[in-house]
C-alpha angles and dihedrals in degrees: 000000000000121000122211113212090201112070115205130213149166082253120008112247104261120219104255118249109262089260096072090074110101113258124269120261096266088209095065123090135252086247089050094051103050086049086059095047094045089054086040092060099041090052087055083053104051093041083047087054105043092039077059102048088057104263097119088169097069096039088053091054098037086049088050095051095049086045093060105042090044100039092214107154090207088070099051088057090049088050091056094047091044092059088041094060090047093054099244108140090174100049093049089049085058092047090050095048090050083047096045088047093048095046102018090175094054104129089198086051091051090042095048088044100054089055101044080052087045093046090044080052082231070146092164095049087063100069092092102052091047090060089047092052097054092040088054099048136078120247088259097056086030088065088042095056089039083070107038094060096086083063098035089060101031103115098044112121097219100059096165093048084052089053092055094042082053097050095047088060108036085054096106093056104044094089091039110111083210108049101008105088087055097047094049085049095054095049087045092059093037086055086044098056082052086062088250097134090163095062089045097058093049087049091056093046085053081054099054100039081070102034119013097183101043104138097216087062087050096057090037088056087054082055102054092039084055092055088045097250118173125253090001085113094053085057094051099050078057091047106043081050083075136065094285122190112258101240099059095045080053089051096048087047094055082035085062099043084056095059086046092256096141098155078051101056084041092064090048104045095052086049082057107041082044087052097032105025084162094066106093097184081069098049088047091051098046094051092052081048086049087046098056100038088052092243096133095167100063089039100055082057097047091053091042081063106051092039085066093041100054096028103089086053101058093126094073115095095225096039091043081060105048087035084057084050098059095036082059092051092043085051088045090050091049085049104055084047089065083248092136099159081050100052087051087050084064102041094051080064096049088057090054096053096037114022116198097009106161088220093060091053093046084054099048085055095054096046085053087050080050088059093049099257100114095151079061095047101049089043079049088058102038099049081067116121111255124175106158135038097257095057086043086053088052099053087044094062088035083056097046090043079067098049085047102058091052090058086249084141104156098046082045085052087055100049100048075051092067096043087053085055087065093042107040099163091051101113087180085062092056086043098060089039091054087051093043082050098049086049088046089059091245096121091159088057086041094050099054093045095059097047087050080060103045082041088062107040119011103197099062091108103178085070091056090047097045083056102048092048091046084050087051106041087056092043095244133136086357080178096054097046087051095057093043093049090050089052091051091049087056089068101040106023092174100048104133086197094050091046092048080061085056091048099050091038087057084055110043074054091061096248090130091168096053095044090049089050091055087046106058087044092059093040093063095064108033121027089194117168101233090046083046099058091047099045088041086059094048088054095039087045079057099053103249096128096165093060096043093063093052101053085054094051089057087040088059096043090060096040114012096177108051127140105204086052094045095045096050087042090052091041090055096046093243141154107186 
């Protein structure tokens, strides 16, 4: 078993004043008292000493000793921590009982010997000193201990046992408005860590009846929503309508992009930048969100925002790097506005803050190729320092980024091959080969790529839906894409890209009105440009002219340039 020396608590146990020492024998002489003090004082020296030169064991016993014949309560401490730090869990439960018996209202003996019971997992022997503890406590340190018990009782073998101890104790405090919703909280994660959900989730309902804004049932509910439990979300909601703590709004929102909920965390995130504007993290993460989802706009501001917020902490390492991120965004944003000086502007920000970063010279490529000058921007890239394989692999699809974006596509397809060759097992590189393949007109080459990787690993499902749609878009195997795109919805059933596939599938089928309804669905939460100009040819194909035109108007305002939406508007002879 291993022994902690440190022993944690909601409020470390504090030596006690002088005066807590019993009093001297009033009988005894001056002369007897300053021999016992004098052997008193040579015995703290040798166990000092020997506790020093690495012999523990005689230190412990030579501490106690002194501790009992003196009745200072200060040795008995050291006795304990002597035995602590020599790992000697049973010898500083002995230490801890002789303290407890010699000053049975110490509050640090009772503490210490709560946690040597806890770390020997003797779990129901502590009931007693729990309820002790919390008798003992005001209502502040009573709501610190309350939450520190989860810890406290972590490593215990019997978690449900130590659920049951907890709520015992804490018996007197559950239907208490003061105490009560941390206490119910504390026994919900404790039943939760027994792989009781179910009584979590009762115990946080308990929490809430009486509080429902307590902090403590809110994170708990995220929790409980992260293990799948039934009827947890219902609670948050609850929970997240009222005046939620930051920290847990911020949780549910990274929770969400997890799950690939990204409208969700959205919504989350904008509630919380609009409650807590002086919190940057949220601002950063919204304008990645506004990135994504094309709405440049709203994400230039929110960038603005946390650009004024961070910035007076650059010097921070963690803020300089995420400062260096948004300075990058902001630079992407003036580019694609055609604001080159501007762009540079930024990036010569990102270079002060983060000074060699690989990412600020890659950007700085791709504004040149901007510019026209793509021989510049490749001998930019490839200038770069390399000395293994994995930053090689990064200047070669820098390099290809490069290739790509200036529709080389063949010679791109080429170059991501020869990063896949160091990295063999990297099924991302063949993905973005397949893709560079399809684009180079070389579908065979494309094709095989994407079933080696759904071969190899089969729930990659971007590569079944990449096939499926290529299937689709060239009117093939219209059974098999459908298939593939289903499977791929199995994994990702929120995917507005992988729906847009579902949608055009329906259609190449011939089930207009199908394909027309998931559209409109999708629609609704992403105007992207590509889903635009599919969903602006099913309605066309059925004859609502007037609708079509103006999905691809809101198509073209979020992309103007792209290809997929130009290309459908000039086939069918269109100006929106």
């Amino acid at each position: 078993m291993v022994m902690h020396a440190h022993i944690s608590w909601a409020q470390a146990p504090a030596v006690p004043d002088s005066d807590t020492a019993l009093p001297a024998d009033e009988e005894s002489s001056s002369d007897d008292k300053a021999a016992v003090d004098a052997e008193l004082f040579y015995e703290l020296l040798i166990g000092e000493m020997t506790t020093g030169q690495g012999d523990p064991a005689s230190g412990y016993a030579l501490m106690l000793d002194a501790a009992r014949r003196s009745g200072q309560e200060q040795l008995y401490q050291r006795a304990t921590q002597i035995a602590l730090q020599s790992r000697s869990a049973e010898s500083a439960l002995i230490a801890a009982h002789a303290w407890k018996d010699a000053f049975p209202n110490s509050r640090d003996a009772n503490r210490y010997l709560l946690q040597i019971l806890v770390i020997l997992n003797r779990v129901e022997d502590t009931a007693g000193p729990l309820k002790q503890e919390l008798a003992l406590s005001n209502q502040r340190v009573k709501l610190l201990t309350l939450k520190a018990l989860p810890q406290v009782y972590g490593r215990v073998s019997d978690k449900a046992l130590a659920a049951k101890v907890v709520e015992n104790a804490t018996a007197g405090e559950l239907s208490n408005p003061a105490t009560g919703p941390t206490a119910w909280t504390t026994i919900g994660r404790m039943r939760l860590a027994a792989d009781n959900p179910s009584g979590a989730l009762e115990a946080m309902q308990q929490a809430m009846k009486l509080d429902p804004s307590d902090d403590g049932a809110g994170t708990l509910a995220l929790q409980l929503v992260d293990a799948g439990v039934p009827g947890a979300q219902n609670l948050l909601k609850t929970y997240l309508a009222g005046n939620p703590s930051p920290e847990v709004r911020m949780n549910y929102a990274r929770y969400l992009l997890q799950e690939r909920r990204s409208d969700e965390a959205r919504e989350q995130l904008a509630a919380l930048t609009k409650s807590n504007p002086e919190l940057a993290d949220a601002w950063l993460v919204l304008a990645s969100l506004d990135v994504q989802g094309k709405r440049i706009d709203e994400a230039d501001v929110a960038l603005q925002r946390y650009i004024a917020l961070s910035e007076p902490n650059a010097s921070s390492p963690t803020v300089a790097k995420a400062l260096s991120r948004a300075y990058l965004m902001v630079s992407q944003i003036a580019m694609d506005r055609g604001q080159y000086a501007k762009a540079e502007e930024w990036l010569v920000k990102a270079d002060k803050v983060s000074p060699g970063d690989f990412s600020v010279s890659n950007q700085r490529a791709t504004l040149l190729a901007k510019q026209g000058n793509l021989s510049g921007a490749r001998a930019l890239v490839q200038a770069l320092p390399a000395n293994t394989d994995e930053e090689r692999q990064r200047k070669m699809l820098a390099d290809a980024q490069l290739l790509k974006e200036a529709k080389q596509y063949d010679e791109a397809a080429k170059i991501v091959g020869e990063a896949a060759a160091l990295m063999p097992k990297d099924n991302d590189l063949l993905y973005e080969q397949a893709m560079l393949a399809e684009k180079a007109g070389n579908i065979t080459q494309m094709e095989q790529l994407l079933r080696k990787i759904i071969d190899r690993q089969p729930d990659y499902y971007h590569a079944r839906n990449a096939l499926g749609y290529s299937f689709a878009e060239r009117g093939v195997n219209l059974e098999e894409a459908r298939s593939l795109i289903d499977s791929a919805l199995k994994y990702a059933p929120d995917d507005p890209f992988i729906m847009d596939s579902k949608a055009w599938v329906e259609f190449r089928l011939g089930n207009k009105e199908e394909s027309a309804r998931i559209f409109e669905k999708i629609f609704a939460r992403q105007q992207d440009a590509e889903i635009a100009a599919h969903y602006g040819e099913v309605l066309w194909s059925m004859g609502d002219q007037a609708k079509a035109k103006d999905v691809w108007r809101k198509g073209l305002k979020s992309e103007p340039d792209n290809e997929t939406l130009l290309e459908t508007l000039k086939r069918l002879g269109v100006k929106p």
